[in-house]
Coordinates of C-alpha atoms in Angstrom, one line a residue:
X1 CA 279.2 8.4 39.7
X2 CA 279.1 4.7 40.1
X3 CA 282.5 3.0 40.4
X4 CA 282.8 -0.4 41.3
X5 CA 286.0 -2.9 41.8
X6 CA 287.1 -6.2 43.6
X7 CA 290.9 -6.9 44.2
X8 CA 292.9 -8.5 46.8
X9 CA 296.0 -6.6 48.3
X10 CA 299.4 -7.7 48.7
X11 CA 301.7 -8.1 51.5
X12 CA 303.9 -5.4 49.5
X13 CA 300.7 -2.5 49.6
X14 CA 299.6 -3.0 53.2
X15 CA 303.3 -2.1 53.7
X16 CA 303.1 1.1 51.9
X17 CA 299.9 1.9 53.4
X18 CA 300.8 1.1 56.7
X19 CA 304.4 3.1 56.5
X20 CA 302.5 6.6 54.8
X21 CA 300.5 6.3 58.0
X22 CA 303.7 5.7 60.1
X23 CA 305.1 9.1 58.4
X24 CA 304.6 11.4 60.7
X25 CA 305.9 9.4 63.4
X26 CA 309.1 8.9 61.6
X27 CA 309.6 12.4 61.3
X28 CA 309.8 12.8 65.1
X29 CA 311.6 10.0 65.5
X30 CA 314.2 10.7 63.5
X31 CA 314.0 14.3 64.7
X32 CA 314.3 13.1 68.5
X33 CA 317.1 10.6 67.5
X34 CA 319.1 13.8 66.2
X35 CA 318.5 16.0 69.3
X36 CA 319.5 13.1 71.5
X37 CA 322.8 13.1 69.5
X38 CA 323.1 16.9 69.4
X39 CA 322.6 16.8 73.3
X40 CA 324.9 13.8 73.9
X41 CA 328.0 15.9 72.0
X42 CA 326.8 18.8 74.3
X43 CA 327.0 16.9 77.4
X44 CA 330.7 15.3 76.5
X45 CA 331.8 19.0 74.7
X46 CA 330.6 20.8 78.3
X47 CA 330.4 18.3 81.4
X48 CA 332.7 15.5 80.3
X49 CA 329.7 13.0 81.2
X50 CA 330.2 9.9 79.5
X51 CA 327.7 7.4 81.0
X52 CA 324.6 10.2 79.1
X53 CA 326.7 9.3 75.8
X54 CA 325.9 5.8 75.9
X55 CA 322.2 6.3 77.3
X56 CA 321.4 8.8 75.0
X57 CA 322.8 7.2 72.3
X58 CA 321.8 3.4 73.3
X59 CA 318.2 5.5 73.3
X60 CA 318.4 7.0 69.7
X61 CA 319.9 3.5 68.3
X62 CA 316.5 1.4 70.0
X63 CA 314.0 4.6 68.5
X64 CA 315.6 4.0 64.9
X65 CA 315.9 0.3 65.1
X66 CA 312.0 0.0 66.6
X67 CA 311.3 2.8 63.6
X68 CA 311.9 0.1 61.2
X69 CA 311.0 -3.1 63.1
X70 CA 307.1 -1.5 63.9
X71 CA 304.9 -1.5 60.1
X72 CA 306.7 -5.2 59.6
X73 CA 305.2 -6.4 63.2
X74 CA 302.0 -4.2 62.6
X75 CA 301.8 -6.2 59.2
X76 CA 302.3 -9.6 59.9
X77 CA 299.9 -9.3 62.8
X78 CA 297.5 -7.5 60.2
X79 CA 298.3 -9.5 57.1
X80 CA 295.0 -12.3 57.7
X81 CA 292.6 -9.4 58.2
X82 CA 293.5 -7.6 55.0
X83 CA 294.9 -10.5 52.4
X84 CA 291.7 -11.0 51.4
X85 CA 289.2 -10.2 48.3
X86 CA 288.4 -6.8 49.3
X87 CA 285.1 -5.1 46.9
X88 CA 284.8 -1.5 47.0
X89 CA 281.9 0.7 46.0
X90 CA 282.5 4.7 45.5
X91 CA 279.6 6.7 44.5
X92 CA 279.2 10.6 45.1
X93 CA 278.2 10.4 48.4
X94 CA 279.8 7.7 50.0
X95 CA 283.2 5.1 49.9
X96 CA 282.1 1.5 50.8
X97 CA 284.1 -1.4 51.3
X98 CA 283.6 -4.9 52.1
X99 CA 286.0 -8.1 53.0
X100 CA 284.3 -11.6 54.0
X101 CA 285.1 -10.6 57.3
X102 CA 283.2 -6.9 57.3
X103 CA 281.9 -4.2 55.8
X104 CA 282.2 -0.7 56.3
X105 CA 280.9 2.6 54.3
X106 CA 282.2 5.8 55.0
X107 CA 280.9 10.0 53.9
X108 CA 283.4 11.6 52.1
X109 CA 283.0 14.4 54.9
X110 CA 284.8 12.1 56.9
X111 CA 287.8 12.4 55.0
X112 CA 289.6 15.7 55.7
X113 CA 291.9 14.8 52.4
X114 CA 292.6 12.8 49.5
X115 CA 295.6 12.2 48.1
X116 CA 296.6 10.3 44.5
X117 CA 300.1 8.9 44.1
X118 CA 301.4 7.2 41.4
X119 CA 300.0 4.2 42.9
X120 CA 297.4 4.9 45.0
X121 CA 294.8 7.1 46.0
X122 CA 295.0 8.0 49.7
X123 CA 292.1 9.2 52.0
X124 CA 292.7 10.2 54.8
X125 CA 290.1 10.3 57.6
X126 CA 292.6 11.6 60.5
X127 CA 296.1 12.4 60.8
X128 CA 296.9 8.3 61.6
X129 CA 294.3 6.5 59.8
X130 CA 293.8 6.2 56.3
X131 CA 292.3 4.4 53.1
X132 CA 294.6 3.0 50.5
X133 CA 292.9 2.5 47.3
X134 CA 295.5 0.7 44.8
X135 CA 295.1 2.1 41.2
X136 CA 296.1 -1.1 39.6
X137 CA 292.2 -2.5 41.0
X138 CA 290.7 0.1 38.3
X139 CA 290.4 0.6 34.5
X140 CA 292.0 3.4 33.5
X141 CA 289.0 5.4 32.1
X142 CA 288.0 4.6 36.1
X143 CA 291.1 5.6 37.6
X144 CA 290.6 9.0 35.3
X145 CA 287.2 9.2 37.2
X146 CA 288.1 9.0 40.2
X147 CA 290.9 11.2 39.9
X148 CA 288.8 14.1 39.0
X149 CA 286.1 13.5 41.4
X150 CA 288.9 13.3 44.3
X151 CA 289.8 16.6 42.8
X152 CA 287.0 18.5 42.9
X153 CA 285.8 16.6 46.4
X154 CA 285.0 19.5 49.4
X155 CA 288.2 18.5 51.7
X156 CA 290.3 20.8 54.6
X157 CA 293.0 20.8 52.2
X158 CA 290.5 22.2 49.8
X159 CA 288.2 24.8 51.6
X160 CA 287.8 27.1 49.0
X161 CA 285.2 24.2 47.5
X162 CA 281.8 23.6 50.2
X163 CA 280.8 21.2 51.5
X164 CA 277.2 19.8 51.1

């Protein structure tokens, strides 16, 4: 397998990207920001303390409102280092891609999974940093290549294939 593209992302995908990598940490966000209000109804309900209201509160109000100010920072500082005419190279044994500004090629046993969406396919080398390949950068005869050679690709989500 020899697949080969050039394309340049948008503002709009880094966004994505960035906030599937962000998932995670907006599930324990959120989930801190709801135990912080559980506790504060506690704390009023069996101590009558009012000033741990407005702390705990004030405290899940900032976590939520940081929760949606952090990919928009994280992408306007990132946007010149990844607005650009971006060429990647997959083959069998390895993902390669390269900017004006660098280069990098990566083994797919670096990739504990891959995932496709309906717009991209996803490979993820840890839990908070991944590979966003948009689909609309391939034909679709390549896209149907890729999709079956992400499927069969030895992953941890996958151990029943080997790895080589």
């Amino acid at each position: 397998m020899y697949v080969t593209t050039t394309y340049q992302p948008d503002r709009k995908e880094i966004s994505r990207g960035v906030r599937r990598t962000l998932r995670p940490a907006r599930v324990l966000v959120w989930s801190a920001c709801g135990l912080l209000v559980v506790l504060t109804a506690l704390s009023v309900a069996l101590f009558e303390r009012y000033q741990v209201v407005v702390v705990c509160l004030a405290v899940a109000v900032a976590g939520a409102v940081a929760l949606e100010l952090v990919p928009g920072l994280v992408i306007r500082r990132m946007a010149a280092r990844f607005i650009r005419p971006t060429h990647v190279l997959i083959t069998e044994h390895s993902y390669r891609v390269e900017t004006d500004l660098d280069k990098a090629e990566y083994n797919w046993r670096g990739f504990h999974k891959v995932e496709e969406t309906p717009e991209f396919f996803v490979l993820h080398q840890t839990r908070r940093t991944i590979a966003t390949l948009p689909k609309r950068a391939f034909h679709p005869a390549q896209v149907a290549e890729l999709s079956a050679f992400f499927r069969q690709l030895p992953t941890a989500t996958n151990p029943a294939r080997p790895v080589a």
